CSV table of C-alpha atoms in Angstrom, one decimal:
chain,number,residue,atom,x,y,z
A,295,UNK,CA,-27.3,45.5,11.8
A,296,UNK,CA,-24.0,43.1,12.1
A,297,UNK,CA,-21.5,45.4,12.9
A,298,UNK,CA,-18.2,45.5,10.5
A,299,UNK,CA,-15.6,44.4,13.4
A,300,UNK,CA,-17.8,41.5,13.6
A,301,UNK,CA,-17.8,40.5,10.4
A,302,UNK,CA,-13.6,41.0,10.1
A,303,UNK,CA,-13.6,38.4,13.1
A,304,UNK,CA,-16.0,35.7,11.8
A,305,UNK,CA,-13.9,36.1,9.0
A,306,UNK,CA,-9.8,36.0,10.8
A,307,UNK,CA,-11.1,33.1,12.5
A,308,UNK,CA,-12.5,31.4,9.5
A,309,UNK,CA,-9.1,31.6,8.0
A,310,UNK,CA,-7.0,30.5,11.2
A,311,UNK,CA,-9.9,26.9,11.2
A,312,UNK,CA,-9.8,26.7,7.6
A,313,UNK,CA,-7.4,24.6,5.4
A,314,UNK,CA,-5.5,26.0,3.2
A,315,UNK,CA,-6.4,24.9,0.2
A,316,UNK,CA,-9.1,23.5,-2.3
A,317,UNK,CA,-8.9,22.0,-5.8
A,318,UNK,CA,-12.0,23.5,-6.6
A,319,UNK,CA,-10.8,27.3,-4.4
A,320,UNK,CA,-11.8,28.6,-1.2
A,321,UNK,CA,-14.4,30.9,-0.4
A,322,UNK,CA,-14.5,34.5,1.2
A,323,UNK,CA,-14.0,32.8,4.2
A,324,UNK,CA,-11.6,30.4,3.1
A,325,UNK,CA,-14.3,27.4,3.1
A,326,UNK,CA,-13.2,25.0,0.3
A,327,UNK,CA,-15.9,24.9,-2.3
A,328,UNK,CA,-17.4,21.5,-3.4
A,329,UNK,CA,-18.9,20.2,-6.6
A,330,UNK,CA,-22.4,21.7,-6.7
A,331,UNK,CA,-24.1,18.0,-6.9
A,332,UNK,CA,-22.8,17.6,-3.3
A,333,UNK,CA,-24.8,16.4,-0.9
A,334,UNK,CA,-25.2,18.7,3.4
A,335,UNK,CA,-23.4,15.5,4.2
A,336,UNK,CA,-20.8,15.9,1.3
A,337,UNK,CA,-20.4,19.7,2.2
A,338,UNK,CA,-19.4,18.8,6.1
A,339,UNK,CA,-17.2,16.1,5.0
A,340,UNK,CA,-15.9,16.5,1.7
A,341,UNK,CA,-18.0,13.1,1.3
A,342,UNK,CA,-20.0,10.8,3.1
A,343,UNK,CA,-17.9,9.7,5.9
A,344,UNK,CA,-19.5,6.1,5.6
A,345,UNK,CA,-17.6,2.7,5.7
A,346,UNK,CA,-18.4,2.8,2.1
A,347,UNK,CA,-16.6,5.2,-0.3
A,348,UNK,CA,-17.7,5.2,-3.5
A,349,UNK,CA,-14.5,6.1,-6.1
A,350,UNK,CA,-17.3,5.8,-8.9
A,351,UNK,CA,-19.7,8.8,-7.7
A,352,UNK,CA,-19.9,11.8,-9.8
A,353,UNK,CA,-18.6,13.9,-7.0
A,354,UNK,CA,-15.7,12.3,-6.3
A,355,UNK,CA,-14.6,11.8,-9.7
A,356,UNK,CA,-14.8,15.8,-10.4
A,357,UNK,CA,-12.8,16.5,-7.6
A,358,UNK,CA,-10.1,13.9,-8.9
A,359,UNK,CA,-10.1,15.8,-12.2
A,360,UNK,CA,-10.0,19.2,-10.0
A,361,UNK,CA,-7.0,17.8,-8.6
A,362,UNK,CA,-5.3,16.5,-11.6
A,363,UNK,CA,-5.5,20.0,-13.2
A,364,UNK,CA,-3.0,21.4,-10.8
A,365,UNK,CA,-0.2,19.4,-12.2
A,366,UNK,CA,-0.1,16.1,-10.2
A,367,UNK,CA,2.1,13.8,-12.2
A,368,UNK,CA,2.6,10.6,-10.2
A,369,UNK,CA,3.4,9.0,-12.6
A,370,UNK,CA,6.6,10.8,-13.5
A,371,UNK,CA,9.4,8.7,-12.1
A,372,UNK,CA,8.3,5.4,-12.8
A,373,UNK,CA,8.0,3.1,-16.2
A,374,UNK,CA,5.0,3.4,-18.4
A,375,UNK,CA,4.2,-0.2,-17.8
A,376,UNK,CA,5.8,-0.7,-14.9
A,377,UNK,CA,1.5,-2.5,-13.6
A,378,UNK,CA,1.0,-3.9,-16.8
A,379,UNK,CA,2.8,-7.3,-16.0
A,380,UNK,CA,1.5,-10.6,-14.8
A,381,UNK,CA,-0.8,-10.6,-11.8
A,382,UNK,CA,-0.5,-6.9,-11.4
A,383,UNK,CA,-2.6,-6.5,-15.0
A,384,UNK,CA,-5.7,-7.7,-13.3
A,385,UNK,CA,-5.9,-4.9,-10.7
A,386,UNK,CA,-8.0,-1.9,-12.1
A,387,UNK,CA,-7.1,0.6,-9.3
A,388,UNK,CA,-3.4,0.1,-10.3
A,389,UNK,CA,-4.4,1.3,-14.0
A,390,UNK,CA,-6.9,4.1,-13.2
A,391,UNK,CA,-7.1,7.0,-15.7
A,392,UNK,CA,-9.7,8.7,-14.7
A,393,UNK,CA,-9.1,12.4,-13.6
A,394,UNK,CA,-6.0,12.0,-15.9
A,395,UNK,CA,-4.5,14.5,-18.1
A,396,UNK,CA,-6.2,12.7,-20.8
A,397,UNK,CA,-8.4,10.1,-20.1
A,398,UNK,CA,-8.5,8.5,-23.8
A,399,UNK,CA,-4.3,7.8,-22.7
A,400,UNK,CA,-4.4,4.5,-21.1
A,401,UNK,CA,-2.4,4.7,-18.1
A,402,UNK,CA,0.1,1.6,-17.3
A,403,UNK,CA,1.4,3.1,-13.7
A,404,UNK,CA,-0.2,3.2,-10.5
A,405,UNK,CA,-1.5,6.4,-9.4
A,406,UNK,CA,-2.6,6.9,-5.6
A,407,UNK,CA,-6.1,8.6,-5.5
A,408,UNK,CA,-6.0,12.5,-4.8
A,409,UNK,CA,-9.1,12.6,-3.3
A,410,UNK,CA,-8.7,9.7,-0.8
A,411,UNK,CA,-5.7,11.5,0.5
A,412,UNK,CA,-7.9,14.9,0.8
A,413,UNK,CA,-10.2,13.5,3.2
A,414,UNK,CA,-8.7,11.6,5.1
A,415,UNK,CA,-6.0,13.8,6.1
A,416,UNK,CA,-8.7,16.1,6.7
A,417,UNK,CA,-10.4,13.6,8.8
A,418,UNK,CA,-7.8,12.2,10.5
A,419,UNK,CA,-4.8,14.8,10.8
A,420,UNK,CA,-4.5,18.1,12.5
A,421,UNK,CA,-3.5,21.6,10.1
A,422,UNK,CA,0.0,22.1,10.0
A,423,UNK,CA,0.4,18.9,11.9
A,424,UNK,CA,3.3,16.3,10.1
A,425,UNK,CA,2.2,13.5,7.7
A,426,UNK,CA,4.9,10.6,7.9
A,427,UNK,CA,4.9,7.8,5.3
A,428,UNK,CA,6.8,5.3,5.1
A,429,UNK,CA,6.4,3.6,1.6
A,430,UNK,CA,6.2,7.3,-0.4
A,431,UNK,CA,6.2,6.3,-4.0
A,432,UNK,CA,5.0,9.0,-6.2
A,433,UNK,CA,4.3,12.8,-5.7
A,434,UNK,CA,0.5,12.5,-4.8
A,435,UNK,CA,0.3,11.8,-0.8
A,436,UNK,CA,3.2,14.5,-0.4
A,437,UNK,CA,2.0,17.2,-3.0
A,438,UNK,CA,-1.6,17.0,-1.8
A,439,UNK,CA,-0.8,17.0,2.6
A,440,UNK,CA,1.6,20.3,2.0
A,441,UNK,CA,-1.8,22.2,-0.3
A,442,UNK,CA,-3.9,21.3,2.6
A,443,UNK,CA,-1.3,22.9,5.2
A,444,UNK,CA,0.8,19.8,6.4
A,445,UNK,CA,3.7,18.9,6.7
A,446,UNK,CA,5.1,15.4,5.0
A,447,UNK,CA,7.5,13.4,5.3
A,448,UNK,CA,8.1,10.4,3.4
A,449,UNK,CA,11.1,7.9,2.6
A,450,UNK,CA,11.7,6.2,-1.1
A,451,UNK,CA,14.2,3.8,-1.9
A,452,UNK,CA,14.5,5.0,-5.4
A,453,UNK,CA,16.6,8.4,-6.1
A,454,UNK,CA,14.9,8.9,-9.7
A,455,UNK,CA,11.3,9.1,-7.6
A,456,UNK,CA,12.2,11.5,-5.0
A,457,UNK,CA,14.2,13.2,-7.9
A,458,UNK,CA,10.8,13.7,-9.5
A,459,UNK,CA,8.8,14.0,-6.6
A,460,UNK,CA,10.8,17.1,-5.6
A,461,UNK,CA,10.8,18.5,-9.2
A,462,UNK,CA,7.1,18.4,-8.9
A,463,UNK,CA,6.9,19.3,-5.5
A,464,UNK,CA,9.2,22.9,-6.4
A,465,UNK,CA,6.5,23.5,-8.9
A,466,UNK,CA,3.3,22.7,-7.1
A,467,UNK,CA,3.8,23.8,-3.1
A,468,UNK,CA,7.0,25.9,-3.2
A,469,UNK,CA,5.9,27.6,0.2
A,470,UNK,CA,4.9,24.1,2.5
A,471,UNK,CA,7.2,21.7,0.5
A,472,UNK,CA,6.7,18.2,1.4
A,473,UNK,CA,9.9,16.3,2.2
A,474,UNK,CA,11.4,13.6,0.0
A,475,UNK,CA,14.2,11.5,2.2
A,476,UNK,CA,15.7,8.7,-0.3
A,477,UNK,CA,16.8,5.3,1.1
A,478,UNK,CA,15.6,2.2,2.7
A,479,UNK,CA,12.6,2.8,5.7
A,480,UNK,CA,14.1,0.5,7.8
A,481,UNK,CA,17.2,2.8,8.4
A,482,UNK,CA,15.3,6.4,7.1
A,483,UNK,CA,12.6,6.1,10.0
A,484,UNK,CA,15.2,6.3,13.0
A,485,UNK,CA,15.8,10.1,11.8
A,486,UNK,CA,12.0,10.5,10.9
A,487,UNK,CA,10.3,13.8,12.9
A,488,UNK,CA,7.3,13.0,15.4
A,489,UNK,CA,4.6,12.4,12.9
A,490,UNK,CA,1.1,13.5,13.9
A,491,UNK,CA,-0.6,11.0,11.3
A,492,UNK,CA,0.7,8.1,9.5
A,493,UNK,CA,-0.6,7.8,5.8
A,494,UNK,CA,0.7,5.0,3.3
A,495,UNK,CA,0.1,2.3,0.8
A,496,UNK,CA,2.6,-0.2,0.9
A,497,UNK,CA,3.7,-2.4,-2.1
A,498,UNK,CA,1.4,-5.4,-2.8
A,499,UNK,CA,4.4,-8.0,-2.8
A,500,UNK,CA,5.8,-8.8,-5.6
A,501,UNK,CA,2.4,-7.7,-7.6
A,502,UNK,CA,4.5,-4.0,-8.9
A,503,UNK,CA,8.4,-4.4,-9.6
A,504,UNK,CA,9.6,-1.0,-8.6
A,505,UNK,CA,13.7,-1.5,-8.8
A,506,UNK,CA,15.9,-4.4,-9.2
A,507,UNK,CA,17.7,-3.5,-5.5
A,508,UNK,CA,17.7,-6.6,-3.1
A,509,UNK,CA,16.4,-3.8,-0.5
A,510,UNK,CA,12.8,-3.3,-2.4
A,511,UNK,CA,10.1,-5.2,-0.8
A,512,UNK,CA,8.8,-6.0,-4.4
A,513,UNK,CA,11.7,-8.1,-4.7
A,514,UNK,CA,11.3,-10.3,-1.6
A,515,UNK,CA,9.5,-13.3,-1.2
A,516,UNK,CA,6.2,-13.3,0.7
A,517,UNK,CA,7.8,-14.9,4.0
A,518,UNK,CA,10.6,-12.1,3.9
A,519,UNK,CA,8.5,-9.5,2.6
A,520,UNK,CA,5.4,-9.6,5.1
A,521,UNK,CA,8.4,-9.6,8.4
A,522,UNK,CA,9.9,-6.9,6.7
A,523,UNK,CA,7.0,-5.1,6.5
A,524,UNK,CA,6.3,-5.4,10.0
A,525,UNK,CA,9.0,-4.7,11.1
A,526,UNK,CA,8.9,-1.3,9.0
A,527,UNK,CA,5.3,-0.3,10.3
A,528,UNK,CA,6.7,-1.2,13.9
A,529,UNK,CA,9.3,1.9,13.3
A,530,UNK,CA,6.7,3.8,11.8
A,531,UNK,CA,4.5,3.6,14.8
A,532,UNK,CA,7.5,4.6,17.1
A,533,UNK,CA,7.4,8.0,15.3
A,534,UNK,CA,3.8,8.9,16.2
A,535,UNK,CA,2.9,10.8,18.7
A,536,UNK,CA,0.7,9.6,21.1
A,537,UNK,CA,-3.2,9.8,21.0
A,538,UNK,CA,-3.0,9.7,17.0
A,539,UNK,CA,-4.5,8.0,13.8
A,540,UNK,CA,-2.4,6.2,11.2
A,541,UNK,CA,-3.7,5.1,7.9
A,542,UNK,CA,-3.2,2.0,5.5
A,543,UNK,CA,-4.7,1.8,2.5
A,544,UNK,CA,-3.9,-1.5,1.0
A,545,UNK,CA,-6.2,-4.9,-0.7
A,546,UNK,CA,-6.0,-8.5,-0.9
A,547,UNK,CA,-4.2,-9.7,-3.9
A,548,UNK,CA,-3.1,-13.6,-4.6
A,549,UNK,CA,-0.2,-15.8,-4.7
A,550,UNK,CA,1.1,-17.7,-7.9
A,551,UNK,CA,-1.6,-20.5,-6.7
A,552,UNK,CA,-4.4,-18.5,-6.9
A,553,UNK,CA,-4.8,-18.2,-3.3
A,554,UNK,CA,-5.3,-15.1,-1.7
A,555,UNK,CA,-2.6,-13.5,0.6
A,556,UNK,CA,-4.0,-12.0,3.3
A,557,UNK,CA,-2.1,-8.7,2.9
A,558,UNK,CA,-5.6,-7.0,4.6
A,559,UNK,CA,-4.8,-9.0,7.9
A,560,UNK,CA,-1.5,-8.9,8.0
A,561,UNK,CA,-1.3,-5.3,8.1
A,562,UNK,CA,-3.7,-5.0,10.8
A,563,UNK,CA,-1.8,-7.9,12.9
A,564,UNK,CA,1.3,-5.3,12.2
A,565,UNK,CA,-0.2,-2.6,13.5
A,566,UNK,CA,-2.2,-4.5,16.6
A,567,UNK,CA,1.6,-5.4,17.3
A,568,UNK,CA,2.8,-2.0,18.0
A,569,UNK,CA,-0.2,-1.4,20.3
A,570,UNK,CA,-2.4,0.5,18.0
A,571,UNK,CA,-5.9,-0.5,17.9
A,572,UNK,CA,-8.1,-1.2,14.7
A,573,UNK,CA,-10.6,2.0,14.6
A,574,UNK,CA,-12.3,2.3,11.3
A,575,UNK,CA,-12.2,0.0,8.4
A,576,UNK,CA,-13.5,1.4,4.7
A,577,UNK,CA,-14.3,-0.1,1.2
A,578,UNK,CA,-13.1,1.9,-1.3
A,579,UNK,CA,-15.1,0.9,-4.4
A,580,UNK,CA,-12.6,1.5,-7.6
A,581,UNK,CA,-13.7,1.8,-10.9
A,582,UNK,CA,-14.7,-1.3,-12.8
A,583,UNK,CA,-12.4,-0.2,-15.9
A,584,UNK,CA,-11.4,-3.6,-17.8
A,585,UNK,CA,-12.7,-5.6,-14.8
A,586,UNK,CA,-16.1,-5.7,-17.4
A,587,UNK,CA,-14.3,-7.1,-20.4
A,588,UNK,CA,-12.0,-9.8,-17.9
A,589,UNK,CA,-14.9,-11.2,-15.7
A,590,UNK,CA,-16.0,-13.7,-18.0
A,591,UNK,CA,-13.4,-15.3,-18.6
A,592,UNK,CA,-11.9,-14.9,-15.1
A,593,UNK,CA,-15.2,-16.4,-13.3
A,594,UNK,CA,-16.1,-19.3,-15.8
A,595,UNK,CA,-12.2,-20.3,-15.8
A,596,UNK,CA,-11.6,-20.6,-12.0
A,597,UNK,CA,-14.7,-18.9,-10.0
A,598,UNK,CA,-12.5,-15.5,-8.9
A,599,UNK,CA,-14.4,-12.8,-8.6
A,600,UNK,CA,-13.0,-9.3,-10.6
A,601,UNK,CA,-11.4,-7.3,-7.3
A,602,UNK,CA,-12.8,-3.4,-7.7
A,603,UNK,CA,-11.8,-2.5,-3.9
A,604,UNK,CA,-9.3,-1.8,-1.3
A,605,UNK,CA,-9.5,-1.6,2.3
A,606,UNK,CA,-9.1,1.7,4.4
A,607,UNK,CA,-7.6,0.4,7.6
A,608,UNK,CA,-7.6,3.7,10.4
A,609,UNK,CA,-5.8,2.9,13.2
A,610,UNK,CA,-5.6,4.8,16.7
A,611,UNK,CA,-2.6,5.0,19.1
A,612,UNK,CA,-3.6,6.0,22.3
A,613,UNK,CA,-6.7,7.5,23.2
A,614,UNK,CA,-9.4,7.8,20.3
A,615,UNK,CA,-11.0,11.1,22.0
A,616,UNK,CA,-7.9,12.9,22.2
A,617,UNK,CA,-6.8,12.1,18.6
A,618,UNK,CA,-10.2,13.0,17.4
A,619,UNK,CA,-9.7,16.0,19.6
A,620,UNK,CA,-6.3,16.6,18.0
A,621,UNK,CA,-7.3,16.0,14.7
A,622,UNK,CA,-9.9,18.1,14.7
């Protein structure tokens, strides 16, 4: 027979390993619970920790709309059709509705993926360990590192975001609020705390218009923009501890021309600068959404191929056993 003190340990020091939180809830033991189509390998990991992750699966959709039903409102803060303009109108994963409020409601602003952000701060950050971003945007990256028991940090040029960020961040996480510091990264990130993890996805060039200030990197041109984003990672990077992970999540996206950037490599030659190695790279498959009624017209016209992905770029600085060990 399993005595009772037993059974009160297991369970103290299920609650002391376990996060904090769950969109779906936790367990007696505080063990988040899944989606019951998960797979063992989905129930250890949240999903499959592959160098594919799939956006599209069942599983991973659910847990986007668990998410959204908390009150997650990235959108708030920004102008209903703020993607919906020139090359920007061609990305799907900028217009993504699914796990929406209403998913008839075509949505016009970029929202960052919920689940995305669960796992890998659960992969890749330690429990009440600090989450610094330096290109914050809206509410999602924040709201969802303080339900999972970290703490965030992240800097936005524009005061009517973090306004609405911290609205939705009073509502959502009163007890682990994530913090909102508005103004430009290149001066916020000399006052930034020592970040355990660094998790962000930068603006795609000029592809979103965010604010008509000269300090915006949507308002740059590449040349300017792609050194100023350097030089913004390289102060990132100064803030993380050592024998960490960061995180990029960013894609390939083309110039006036037609040619592609190179935005995927140019974040990794950022990073490489600072003395971070490459460590994992992902494709994040993204729903097809109108990619099915524009790849006609876009392959016969010119050959380009509908993008429906991002890259997942995990960096390491320092030692990748002692991050794992410290992430763990």
């Amino acid at each position: 027979m399993v005595r009772p003190d037993r059974i009160l340990k297991t369970f103290k020091n299920k609650m002391k390993t376990s996060p904090t939180f769950s969109p779906f809830g936790n367990d007696l033991f505080g063990e988040p619970i899944h989606a019951q189509t998960a797979s063992p390998v989905a129930r250890k990991f949240l999903v499959p920790p592959f160098s594919v992750l799939s956006a599209r699966d069942g599983d991973w959709q659910a847990r986007k709309r668990a998410w959204a039903a908390i009150g997650i409102k990235s959108e708030v803060g920004r102008s209903d059709d703020l993607t919906l303009k020139g090359n920007a109108a061609k990305f799907d994963y900028y217009r993504v509705k699914e796990g929406t409020r209403d998913e008839t409601d075509e949505q016009g602003t970029s929202i960052f993926d919920p689940v995305l952000c669960e796992i890998v701060y659960r992969w890749f950050s330690p429990l009440g360990g600090t989450v610094l971003d330096p290109f914050a945007g809206g509410s999602v990256r924040g709201v969802v590192a303080s339900c999972l028991g970290r703490k965030y940090w992240g800097s936005e040029l524009r005061a009517e975001q973090v306004e609405a960020n911290r609205e939705q961040a009073a509502q959502l996480c009163p007890e682990n609020p994530p913090q909102y510091v508005c103004g430009d990264s290149m001066e916020t990130l000399a006052s930034a705390p020592d970040a355990d993890f660094i998790f962000s996805c930068p603006p795609y060039g000029d592809l979103e218009t965010y604010s008509d200030d000269p300090r915006d990197l949507s308002q740059m041109e590449w040349h300017t923009f792609a050194a100023a984003y350097k030089t913004i990672i390289h102060r990132a990077c100064k803030r993380l501890k050592n024998d960490r992970f960061a995180c990029f999540v960013v894609g390939d996206f083309r110039d006036p021309k037609g040619y592609y950037r190179n935005f995927v490599s140019e974040t990794i030659n950022g990073f490489l600068a600072c003395g971070l190695q490459l460590y994992n790279e992902a494709i994040l498959v993204t729903a097809v959404g109108s990619a099915s009624m524009r790849v006609t017209k876009q392959f016969e016209a010119g050959r380009k191929f509908c993008k429906t992905h991002q890259n997942v770029l995990v960096f390491c600085k320092g030692d990748w056993r002692r991050a794992t060990e410290a992430s763990a």
